Short mmCIF file of C-alpha atoms in Angstrom, two decimals:
data_model
loop_
_atom_site.label_atom_id
_atom_site.label_comp_id
_atom_site.label_asym_id
_atom_site.label_seq_id
_atom_site.Cartn_x
_atom_site.Cartn_y
_atom_site.Cartn_z
CA MET A 59 -125.36 -3.24 -99.80
CA LEU A 60 -124.77 -3.87 -96.12
CA THR A 61 -123.68 -7.41 -95.13
CA PRO A 62 -125.65 -9.01 -92.10
CA SER A 63 -122.72 -8.26 -89.78
CA GLU A 64 -122.66 -4.61 -90.91
CA GLN A 65 -126.43 -4.34 -90.23
CA THR A 66 -125.87 -5.56 -86.70
CA ARG A 67 -122.74 -3.50 -86.02
CA TYR A 68 -124.32 -0.32 -87.30
CA GLN A 69 -127.85 -0.92 -85.95
CA LYS A 70 -128.09 2.23 -83.87
CA HIS A 71 -127.28 4.36 -86.79
CA LEU A 72 -129.59 2.55 -89.10
CA LYS A 73 -132.40 3.40 -86.75
CA LEU A 74 -131.77 7.11 -87.04
CA PRO A 75 -134.31 8.14 -89.76
CA GLU A 76 -132.01 10.79 -91.12
CA TRP A 77 -129.15 8.32 -91.43
CA GLY A 78 -130.59 4.95 -92.41
CA VAL A 79 -128.99 2.28 -94.82
CA GLU A 80 -128.37 5.16 -97.36
CA GLY A 81 -126.26 7.18 -94.83
CA GLN A 82 -124.49 4.14 -93.74
CA LEU A 83 -123.50 3.26 -97.32
CA VAL A 84 -122.14 6.72 -97.86
CA VAL A 85 -120.00 6.47 -94.83
CA LYS A 86 -118.88 2.98 -95.95
CA ASN A 87 -117.83 4.20 -99.34
CA ALA A 88 -115.94 7.29 -97.95
CA SER A 89 -112.32 7.67 -97.38
CA VAL A 90 -110.63 10.16 -94.86
CA LEU A 91 -107.12 11.20 -94.15
CA VAL A 92 -106.41 11.94 -90.47
CA VAL A 93 -103.36 14.05 -90.29
CA GLY A 94 -101.85 13.74 -86.78
CA ALA A 95 -102.54 10.77 -84.44
CA GLY A 96 -102.17 12.77 -81.21
CA GLY A 97 -104.71 14.33 -78.88
CA LEU A 98 -107.24 15.25 -81.51
CA GLY A 99 -106.48 12.29 -83.86
CA CYS A 100 -107.20 9.66 -81.18
CA PRO A 101 -110.94 10.41 -80.76
CA VAL A 102 -111.36 11.15 -84.43
CA LEU A 103 -109.95 7.83 -85.37
CA LEU A 104 -111.87 5.85 -82.77
CA TYR A 105 -115.29 7.31 -83.61
CA LEU A 106 -114.89 7.22 -87.36
CA THR A 107 -113.74 3.60 -87.19
CA ALA A 108 -116.54 2.78 -84.95
CA ALA A 109 -118.88 4.49 -87.36
CA GLY A 110 -117.65 2.49 -90.34
CA VAL A 111 -115.80 4.91 -92.61
CA GLY A 112 -114.67 2.60 -95.29
CA ARG A 113 -111.05 3.79 -95.67
CA ILE A 114 -109.07 5.62 -93.07
CA GLY A 115 -105.60 7.00 -93.60
CA VAL A 116 -103.34 7.89 -90.63
CA VAL A 117 -100.41 10.14 -91.08
CA ASP A 118 -97.99 10.75 -88.21
CA PRO A 119 -94.19 10.75 -88.04
CA ASP A 120 -93.95 10.38 -84.32
CA VAL A 121 -93.52 7.51 -81.79
CA VAL A 122 -95.74 7.23 -78.61
CA ASP A 123 -94.12 9.13 -75.66
CA LEU A 124 -95.09 8.60 -72.06
CA SER A 125 -96.10 12.28 -71.77
CA ASN A 126 -98.69 11.69 -74.64
CA LEU A 127 -100.72 9.12 -72.57
CA GLN A 128 -102.44 11.94 -70.50
CA ARG A 129 -104.65 12.61 -73.47
CA GLN A 130 -103.85 10.23 -76.48
CA VAL A 131 -106.30 7.52 -75.42
CA LEU A 132 -105.56 5.19 -78.24
CA TYR A 133 -102.19 4.15 -76.91
CA THR A 134 -100.98 2.12 -73.85
CA THR A 135 -97.91 2.35 -71.75
CA GLY A 136 -96.47 -0.66 -73.60
CA ASP A 137 -96.74 1.29 -76.80
CA VAL A 138 -94.10 3.93 -75.86
CA GLY A 139 -91.44 4.13 -78.45
CA GLN A 140 -93.65 2.64 -81.21
CA PRO A 141 -94.78 4.64 -84.24
CA LYS A 142 -98.14 6.17 -83.49
CA ALA A 143 -99.65 5.61 -86.99
CA LYS A 144 -98.85 1.86 -86.82
CA VAL A 145 -100.06 1.28 -83.30
CA ALA A 146 -103.17 3.25 -84.00
CA VAL A 147 -103.95 1.19 -87.05
CA GLY A 148 -103.41 -2.04 -85.24
CA HIS A 149 -105.82 -1.11 -82.51
CA LEU A 150 -108.41 0.41 -84.89
CA GLN A 151 -108.31 -2.90 -87.04
CA ARG A 152 -109.27 -4.84 -84.00
CA ILE A 153 -112.17 -2.46 -83.33
CA ASN A 154 -113.58 -2.71 -86.88
CA PRO A 155 -111.88 -5.31 -89.10
CA GLU A 156 -114.27 -4.48 -91.97
CA LEU A 157 -112.51 -1.29 -92.79
CA ARG A 158 -109.26 -0.54 -94.66
CA PHE A 159 -106.53 1.39 -93.00
CA ASP A 160 -103.34 2.98 -94.25
CA ALA A 161 -100.52 3.85 -91.80
CA HIS A 162 -98.30 6.63 -93.07
CA VAL A 163 -95.48 6.86 -90.69
CA GLN A 164 -94.16 10.27 -92.01
CA ALA A 165 -94.75 13.86 -91.69
CA LEU A 166 -97.23 15.42 -94.21
CA ASP A 167 -94.78 17.75 -95.95
CA ALA A 168 -94.37 19.78 -99.20
CA GLY A 169 -93.06 16.66 -101.00
CA ASN A 170 -95.96 14.15 -100.26
CA ALA A 171 -98.92 16.38 -99.18
CA ARG A 172 -100.54 16.68 -102.65
CA ALA A 173 -100.50 13.02 -103.39
CA LEU A 174 -101.64 11.94 -100.01
CA ILE A 175 -104.53 14.46 -99.75
CA ASN A 176 -105.58 13.77 -103.31
CA ALA A 177 -106.07 9.96 -102.45
CA TYR A 178 -108.90 10.72 -99.89
CA ASP A 179 -112.37 12.43 -99.94
CA VAL A 180 -111.95 14.45 -96.72
CA VAL A 181 -108.96 15.47 -94.71
CA ILE A 182 -109.10 15.99 -90.88
CA ASP A 183 -106.67 18.39 -89.59
CA CYS A 184 -105.53 17.08 -86.06
CA THR A 185 -101.89 18.49 -86.28
CA ASP A 186 -100.15 20.48 -83.64
CA ASN A 187 -98.34 22.89 -85.74
CA PHE A 188 -99.09 25.77 -88.05
CA GLY A 189 -96.78 24.58 -90.91
CA VAL A 190 -98.90 21.56 -91.63
CA ARG A 191 -102.25 23.30 -91.04
CA TYR A 192 -101.34 25.81 -93.74
CA LEU A 193 -100.08 23.02 -95.92
CA ILE A 194 -103.41 21.17 -95.54
CA ASN A 195 -105.44 24.30 -96.35
CA ASP A 196 -103.48 25.14 -99.38
CA HIS A 197 -103.64 21.78 -100.90
CA CYS A 198 -107.29 21.25 -99.91
CA VAL A 199 -108.29 24.46 -101.51
CA THR A 200 -106.41 23.87 -104.85
CA LEU A 201 -107.72 20.16 -104.89
CA ASP A 202 -111.31 21.20 -104.01
CA LYS A 203 -111.22 18.96 -100.90
CA PRO A 204 -113.10 19.86 -97.67
CA PHE A 205 -111.12 19.53 -94.37
CA VAL A 206 -112.38 19.42 -90.78
CA TYR A 207 -110.19 21.57 -88.68
CA GLY A 208 -109.69 21.26 -85.00
CA ALA A 209 -107.14 23.05 -82.69
CA ILE A 210 -106.68 23.40 -78.90
CA HIS A 211 -105.14 25.74 -76.37
CA ARG A 212 -105.18 24.99 -72.60
CA TYR A 213 -108.99 24.61 -71.90
CA GLU A 214 -110.24 25.98 -75.16
CA GLY A 215 -110.70 24.58 -78.65
CA GLN A 216 -111.74 25.68 -82.15
CA VAL A 217 -113.55 23.50 -84.78
CA ALA A 218 -114.80 24.21 -88.36
CA ILE A 219 -115.13 22.59 -91.83
CA PHE A 220 -113.12 24.54 -94.28
CA ASN A 221 -113.39 24.65 -98.05
CA ALA A 222 -116.69 22.68 -97.83
CA PRO A 223 -118.89 22.19 -100.77
CA LEU A 224 -122.10 24.56 -100.17
CA PRO A 225 -125.59 23.79 -101.33
CA SER A 226 -125.26 27.01 -103.65
CA GLY A 227 -122.36 24.97 -105.52
CA ASP A 228 -119.72 27.31 -104.20
CA ARG A 229 -116.99 26.49 -101.73
CA GLY A 230 -117.07 27.64 -98.05
CA PRO A 231 -114.54 29.82 -96.22
CA THR A 232 -110.90 28.51 -95.89
CA TYR A 233 -108.60 28.68 -92.98
CA ARG A 234 -106.67 31.56 -94.73
CA CYS A 235 -109.95 33.41 -94.85
CA VAL A 236 -109.96 33.58 -91.11
CA PHE A 237 -106.08 33.73 -90.56
CA PRO A 238 -104.51 34.77 -93.82
CA GLU A 239 -100.85 34.69 -92.73
CA GLU A 240 -99.20 31.72 -91.06
CA PRO A 241 -98.02 32.79 -87.59
CA SER A 242 -94.66 31.76 -86.25
CA GLN A 243 -94.32 29.35 -83.58
CA MET A 244 -92.80 32.12 -81.66
CA GLU A 245 -96.08 33.99 -81.79
CA ILE A 246 -98.43 31.29 -80.74
CA PRO A 247 -97.07 28.52 -78.46
CA ASN A 248 -98.38 25.09 -78.81
CA CYS A 249 -99.58 22.70 -76.10
CA ALA A 250 -96.14 21.14 -75.67
CA GLU A 251 -95.23 24.50 -74.16
CA THR A 252 -98.43 25.80 -72.59
CA GLY A 253 -100.03 22.67 -71.21
CA VAL A 254 -103.45 21.35 -72.06
CA LEU A 255 -106.33 19.78 -70.09
CA GLY A 256 -106.26 16.04 -71.22
CA VAL A 257 -110.02 15.99 -71.86
CA LEU A 258 -109.99 18.90 -74.17
CA PRO A 259 -108.75 17.14 -77.32
CA GLY A 260 -111.15 14.39 -76.51
CA VAL A 261 -114.12 16.99 -76.69
CA ILE A 262 -112.77 18.82 -79.71
CA GLY A 263 -111.77 15.61 -81.64
CA THR A 264 -115.20 14.24 -80.97
CA TYR A 265 -116.71 17.37 -82.34
CA GLN A 266 -114.52 17.02 -85.49
CA ALA A 267 -115.57 13.34 -85.97
CA THR A 268 -119.20 14.63 -85.59
CA GLU A 269 -118.68 17.21 -88.29
CA VAL A 270 -116.97 14.65 -90.60
CA LEU A 271 -120.12 12.34 -90.26
CA LYS A 272 -122.49 15.37 -90.92
CA LEU A 273 -120.47 16.43 -93.93
CA LEU A 274 -120.56 12.85 -95.42
CA THR A 275 -124.17 12.17 -94.68
CA GLY A 276 -125.63 15.58 -95.12
CA ILE A 277 -127.61 15.53 -91.86
CA GLY A 278 -128.03 18.58 -89.60
CA GLU A 279 -126.15 21.89 -90.08
CA PRO A 280 -122.46 21.31 -90.46
CA LEU A 281 -119.94 24.01 -89.41
CA THR A 282 -119.31 24.86 -93.02
CA GLU A 283 -119.41 28.65 -92.67
CA LYS A 284 -118.81 28.85 -88.99
CA LEU A 285 -116.15 28.63 -86.50
CA LEU A 286 -116.96 27.05 -83.13
CA ILE A 287 -114.97 28.14 -80.14
CA THR A 288 -115.55 26.37 -76.90
CA ASP A 289 -114.07 26.86 -73.36
CA LEU A 290 -114.30 23.85 -71.05
CA LEU A 291 -113.70 26.00 -67.93
CA THR A 292 -116.94 27.94 -68.30
CA HIS A 293 -118.77 25.75 -70.98
CA SER A 294 -119.13 29.00 -72.91
CA SER A 295 -119.29 28.59 -76.64
CA GLN A 296 -119.30 30.95 -79.49
CA THR A 297 -120.12 30.20 -83.06
CA ILE A 298 -118.70 32.83 -85.36
CA ARG A 299 -120.16 33.24 -88.90
CA LEU A 300 -117.42 33.35 -91.45
CA ARG A 301 -117.23 34.51 -95.07
CA ARG A 302 -115.12 33.17 -97.92
CA ARG A 303 -112.69 35.64 -99.16
CA ALA A 304 -112.86 36.51 -102.90
CA ASP A 305 -109.01 35.78 -103.08
CA ALA A 306 -109.13 32.52 -101.10
CA TYR A 307 -107.91 30.49 -103.99
CA GLU A 308 -105.03 32.83 -104.79
CA LEU A 309 -104.08 32.90 -101.08
CA ALA A 310 -103.70 29.14 -101.22
CA THR A 311 -101.70 28.95 -104.44
CA ALA A 312 -99.35 31.77 -103.23
CA GLY A 313 -98.88 29.73 -100.06
CA LEU A 314 -97.91 26.70 -102.05
CA ALA A 315 -95.55 28.76 -104.25
CA LYS A 316 -93.81 30.19 -101.27
CA ARG A 317 -93.19 26.66 -99.91
CA THR A 318 -91.31 25.54 -103.03
CA LEU A 319 -88.94 28.52 -103.02
CA PRO A 320 -85.41 27.09 -102.79
CA ALA A 321 -84.51 29.40 -99.80
CA LYS A 322 -87.16 27.75 -97.59
CA SER A 323 -85.04 25.56 -95.23
CA ALA A 324 -87.81 23.09 -94.39
CA THR A 325 -87.85 21.89 -97.99
CA GLU A 326 -84.10 21.51 -98.12
CA ALA A 327 -83.78 19.54 -94.99
CA PRO A 328 -83.37 15.70 -95.35
CA LYS A 329 -86.78 13.90 -96.02
CA LEU A 330 -87.85 10.46 -95.35
CA ILE A 331 -88.48 8.04 -98.11
CA ASN A 332 -90.01 4.61 -97.63
CA ALA A 333 -88.88 1.52 -99.31
CA ARG A 334 -92.08 1.39 -101.57
CA GLU A 335 -91.51 4.97 -102.89
CA LEU A 336 -87.78 4.39 -103.48
CA ALA A 337 -88.55 1.24 -105.38
CA ASP A 338 -91.09 2.90 -107.48
CA ARG A 339 -88.76 5.83 -108.30
CA LEU A 340 -85.92 3.57 -109.23
CA ALA A 341 -88.28 1.48 -111.33
CA GLN A 342 -89.24 4.63 -113.22
CA GLY A 343 -85.49 4.92 -114.08
CA GLU A 344 -84.78 8.02 -111.80
CA ASP A 345 -81.09 8.57 -111.36
CA ILE A 346 -80.72 8.25 -107.57
CA PHE A 347 -77.48 8.01 -105.80
CA LEU A 348 -77.67 5.23 -103.18
CA LEU A 349 -75.38 5.86 -100.15
CA ASP A 350 -74.76 2.95 -97.80
CA VAL A 351 -73.34 4.23 -94.48
CA ARG A 352 -73.01 0.80 -92.67
CA GLU A 353 -69.72 -0.97 -92.17
CA ARG A 354 -67.99 -3.23 -94.79
CA GLU A 355 -69.14 -6.58 -93.24
CA GLU A 356 -72.83 -5.41 -93.28
CA TYR A 357 -72.49 -4.19 -96.83
CA ASP A 358 -71.16 -7.63 -97.85
CA LEU A 359 -74.05 -9.47 -96.18
CA CYS A 360 -76.59 -7.45 -98.41
CA HIS A 361 -76.82 -4.02 -100.08
CA LEU A 362 -79.03 -2.21 -102.51
CA ASP A 363 -78.09 -2.61 -106.22
CA GLY A 364 -75.58 -0.02 -107.17
CA ALA A 365 -75.18 1.44 -103.73
CA VAL A 366 -71.96 3.23 -102.84
CA LEU A 367 -70.41 2.30 -99.44
CA ILE A 368 -69.01 5.00 -97.33
CA PRO A 369 -69.22 3.96 -93.59
CA VAL A 370 -70.46 6.53 -91.01
CA GLY A 371 -67.10 7.05 -89.53
CA LEU A 372 -65.50 7.96 -92.78
CA ILE A 373 -67.96 10.44 -93.82
CA ALA A 374 -67.01 13.09 -91.33
CA ALA A 375 -63.34 12.13 -91.29
CA THR A 376 -62.31 12.88 -94.94
CA SER A 377 -63.67 15.48 -97.29
CA SER A 378 -62.53 13.33 -100.24
CA ASN A 379 -65.19 10.88 -99.23
CA ARG A 380 -67.77 13.59 -99.04
CA LYS A 381 -66.86 14.80 -102.60
CA ARG A 382 -68.03 11.39 -103.92
CA ILE A 383 -71.59 12.32 -102.92
CA PRO A 384 -73.36 14.28 -105.73
CA THR A 385 -75.41 17.43 -105.19
CA ASP A 386 -77.12 17.50 -108.57
CA ARG A 387 -79.46 14.51 -107.95
CA PRO A 388 -81.37 12.91 -105.21
CA VAL A 389 -79.13 11.04 -102.64
CA VAL A 390 -80.91 8.35 -100.60
CA VAL A 391 -78.90 7.48 -97.52
CA TYR A 392 -79.56 4.13 -95.85
CA CYS A 393 -78.25 1.85 -93.05
CA HIS A 394 -79.72 -1.20 -91.16
CA HIS A 395 -82.73 0.47 -89.55
CA GLY A 396 -82.58 4.13 -90.49
CA ILE A 397 -80.99 5.67 -87.39
CA ARG A 398 -77.35 6.04 -88.49
CA SER A 399 -78.45 7.20 -91.86
CA ALA A 400 -80.66 9.86 -90.29
CA ASN A 401 -77.58 11.12 -88.45
CA VAL A 402 -75.49 11.19 -91.61
CA ALA A 403 -78.18 12.88 -93.60
CA ASN A 404 -78.49 15.49 -90.84
CA TYR A 405 -74.76 15.98 -90.70
CA LEU A 406 -74.43 16.36 -94.55
CA TYR A 407 -77.29 18.88 -94.44
CA THR A 408 -76.09 20.99 -91.72
CA GLN A 409 -72.33 20.63 -92.15
CA GLY A 410 -72.03 20.00 -95.82
CA GLY A 411 -74.92 22.12 -97.30
CA TYR A 412 -76.49 19.19 -98.96
CA THR A 413 -80.12 19.81 -99.91
CA ASN A 414 -80.91 16.67 -101.93
CA LEU A 415 -81.02 14.21 -99.16
CA TYR A 416 -83.42 11.38 -98.31
CA ASN A 417 -83.29 8.84 -95.41
CA LEU A 418 -84.48 5.35 -96.21
CA GLU A 419 -87.19 4.80 -93.61
CA GLY A 420 -86.57 1.60 -91.71
CA GLY A 421 -83.30 1.07 -93.53
CA ILE A 422 -82.28 -1.99 -95.56
CA HIS A 423 -84.36 -4.16 -93.16
CA ALA A 424 -87.56 -2.51 -94.33
CA TRP A 425 -86.39 -2.82 -97.96
CA ALA A 426 -85.71 -6.59 -97.46
CA GLN A 427 -89.08 -7.09 -95.84
CA GLN A 428 -91.18 -4.98 -98.37
CA ILE A 429 -89.39 -5.05 -101.64
CA GLU A 430 -86.76 -7.88 -101.92
CA PRO A 431 -87.94 -10.80 -99.68
CA GLU A 432 -85.06 -12.90 -101.01
CA MET A 433 -82.60 -10.50 -99.63
CA ALA A 434 -80.50 -11.62 -96.67
CA THR A 435 -81.38 -10.07 -93.28
CA TYR A 436 -79.44 -9.91 -90.16
CA MET B 250 -117.67 59.62 -71.91
CA ASN B 251 -119.66 56.93 -73.69
CA ASN B 252 -120.09 53.38 -72.57
CA PRO B 253 -117.06 51.14 -73.00
CA HIS B 254 -116.93 48.50 -75.67
CA ASN B 255 -116.90 44.84 -74.25
CA VAL B 256 -114.19 42.70 -75.83
CA LEU B 257 -114.11 38.92 -75.14
CA LEU B 258 -110.57 37.30 -75.27
CA PHE B 259 -109.71 33.77 -76.34
CA GLY B 260 -106.60 31.69 -76.71
CA ILE B 261 -103.16 33.34 -76.33
CA THR B 262 -104.83 36.82 -76.16
CA ARG B 263 -106.24 35.73 -72.70
CA ASP B 264 -102.78 34.77 -71.47
CA LEU B 265 -101.14 37.96 -72.80
CA VAL B 266 -103.81 40.26 -71.26
CA GLY B 267 -104.34 38.15 -68.12
CA GLN B 268 -108.13 38.55 -68.34
CA ASN B 269 -111.01 36.97 -70.17
CA ARG B 270 -112.66 40.15 -71.12
CA LEU B 271 -111.71 43.89 -71.38
CA ALA B 272 -113.83 47.09 -71.34
CA VAL B 273 -112.32 49.57 -73.81
CA GLN B 274 -113.17 53.13 -74.17
CA LEU B 275 -113.35 54.32 -77.93
CA PRO B 276 -114.44 57.46 -79.54
CA ASP B 277 -117.88 57.32 -81.36
CA ASN B 278 -117.82 55.71 -84.74
CA SER B 279 -114.50 53.92 -84.13
CA ARG B 280 -113.67 51.00 -86.43
CA VAL B 281 -112.29 47.56 -85.74
CA ALA B 282 -108.77 48.85 -86.86
CA ASP B 283 -109.03 51.71 -84.25
CA LEU B 284 -109.86 49.22 -81.38
CA MET B 285 -106.83 47.12 -82.32
CA THR B 286 -104.67 50.29 -82.39
CA VAL B 287 -105.83 51.20 -78.82
CA LEU B 288 -105.35 47.56 -77.65
CA HIS B 289 -101.94 47.41 -79.15
CA GLN B 290 -101.08 50.51 -77.14
CA GLN B 291 -102.44 49.26 -74.02
CA TYR B 292 -101.01 45.73 -74.44
CA PRO B 293 -98.02 45.93 -76.58
CA THR B 294 -97.49 42.02 -76.49
CA LEU B 295 -100.79 41.63 -78.47
CA ALA B 296 -99.22 43.53 -81.28
CA GLY B 297 -96.93 40.51 -81.76
CA ILE B 298 -99.81 38.51 -83.10
CA GLN B 299 -100.16 39.23 -86.76
CA SER B 300 -103.47 37.40 -87.58
CA ILE B 301 -106.32 37.97 -85.05
CA LEU B 302 -109.85 37.23 -86.10
CA VAL B 303 -112.07 40.02 -84.74
CA ALA B 304 -115.71 38.88 -84.46
CA VAL B 305 -118.52 41.42 -83.91
CA ASN B 306 -121.81 40.02 -82.68
CA SER B 307 -120.63 36.48 -83.64
CA GLU B 308 -119.77 37.46 -87.16
CA TYR B 309 -116.36 37.94 -88.93
CA ALA B 310 -115.60 41.61 -89.03
CA ASP B 311 -113.46 43.57 -91.44
CA ALA B 312 -110.92 46.21 -90.26
CA ASP B 313 -113.17 49.06 -91.37
CA GLN B 314 -116.41 47.91 -89.72
CA ILE B 315 -117.78 50.56 -87.33
CA LEU B 316 -118.35 49.52 -83.77
CA SER B 317 -121.15 50.39 -81.45
CA PRO B 318 -120.92 50.02 -77.66
CA THR B 319 -123.68 47.50 -77.73
CA ASP B 320 -121.66 45.24 -79.90
CA GLU B 321 -120.14 42.02 -78.51
CA ILE B 322 -116.60 42.01 -79.73
CA ALA B 323 -114.40 38.82 -79.59
CA LEU B 324 -110.64 38.59 -80.35
CA ILE B 325 -109.80 35.08 -81.66
CA PRO B 326 -106.19 34.26 -82.38
CA PRO B 327 -104.97 31.21 -84.29
CA VAL B 328 -104.44 28.15 -82.11
CA SER B 329 -101.78 25.52 -82.98
CA GLY B 330 -102.24 22.74 -80.39
CA GLY B 331 -103.54 19.28 -81.43
#
């Protein structure tokens, strides 16, 4: 059922005979995960919010930078330095308060990708790097989720829906059916290095939002077995017909297995953990070493139950202090807001060879706000 | 000599070659793999890109597909920006 205010808000969609109330309800009951709230993510988020997609997740670890504003139209100059996912959700909520938004201020990585992707119906790939694109592909293929892909280079962009359900009951081509092997960033530069026309992600992201809505409502001919390439300088477009490889599923599972190899440095580097995740893991009885790197006075004001105090300055100074940090179980490093602890985690990883590190996102301040409201704050 | 094959370039391949399209002379009954070998000889930097989608007449083409000079060939590299 649509409420009277929804009937007014979505009036122009309801008038489209192919869409109607039924289409609007499908959209209202759908959930999407937008990975990357940058150039592509901004128009995708704006149009899917306006269209009334019921639940929208936003994943982005970055803060707004002044150099983003040339194309990332969700953000204002005053937002510089703020986390994109949070700023975006705040703005989107004002556009359409009837929807549910989840801000994930973190990178999609090997540790969280499966759970995050599994929680939504459709993934929208708006990332700016191959590592995350292949991660999205491999999880979507093994979880049977479609993902709407977009990517940009200077004046030119690509759009497709990968791993889509086809009318035949089969699944459509995957990203690895087109580009089987993940290229290095050395091979293919990203727009931070090459430059990009600011309007381009607006156009390509708007195409992605269109394809999401077509996929959800079943109208028209979605790009389920096609790759659209468009060049804004000449307005020439190509639509390339694709085929699913017989080994698409095996390519994805092999990709996932490769990522969990211990030698892969990206999985060894310190990871972010938020207060909620940490609280859940501790509540489940997981043996986690809590390392407080603040000063003694701060520790005395408040600390996590069972945390060991080794102030920042002492960690690098003496190896005997470092030997107190275990290597055989997860170590969560925290400070007041998560900055000092990030430096310590990075130091222990690069200089001490620790591969079991997490940095508590937002520090003990976030913990006090989200988990232990009775805790002293300062 | 027969007519050259027309190859449209996209993404980074444009930057590496410095043109939007190429005319490539190939022997009769050459395959997609033969075209790539010739291109790698003429433009060695192209060989640095491992995955390139070759589309023939707007359709994904396997390495052993035979090419005709009337075909429209496109080289589509992966793109990372977002």
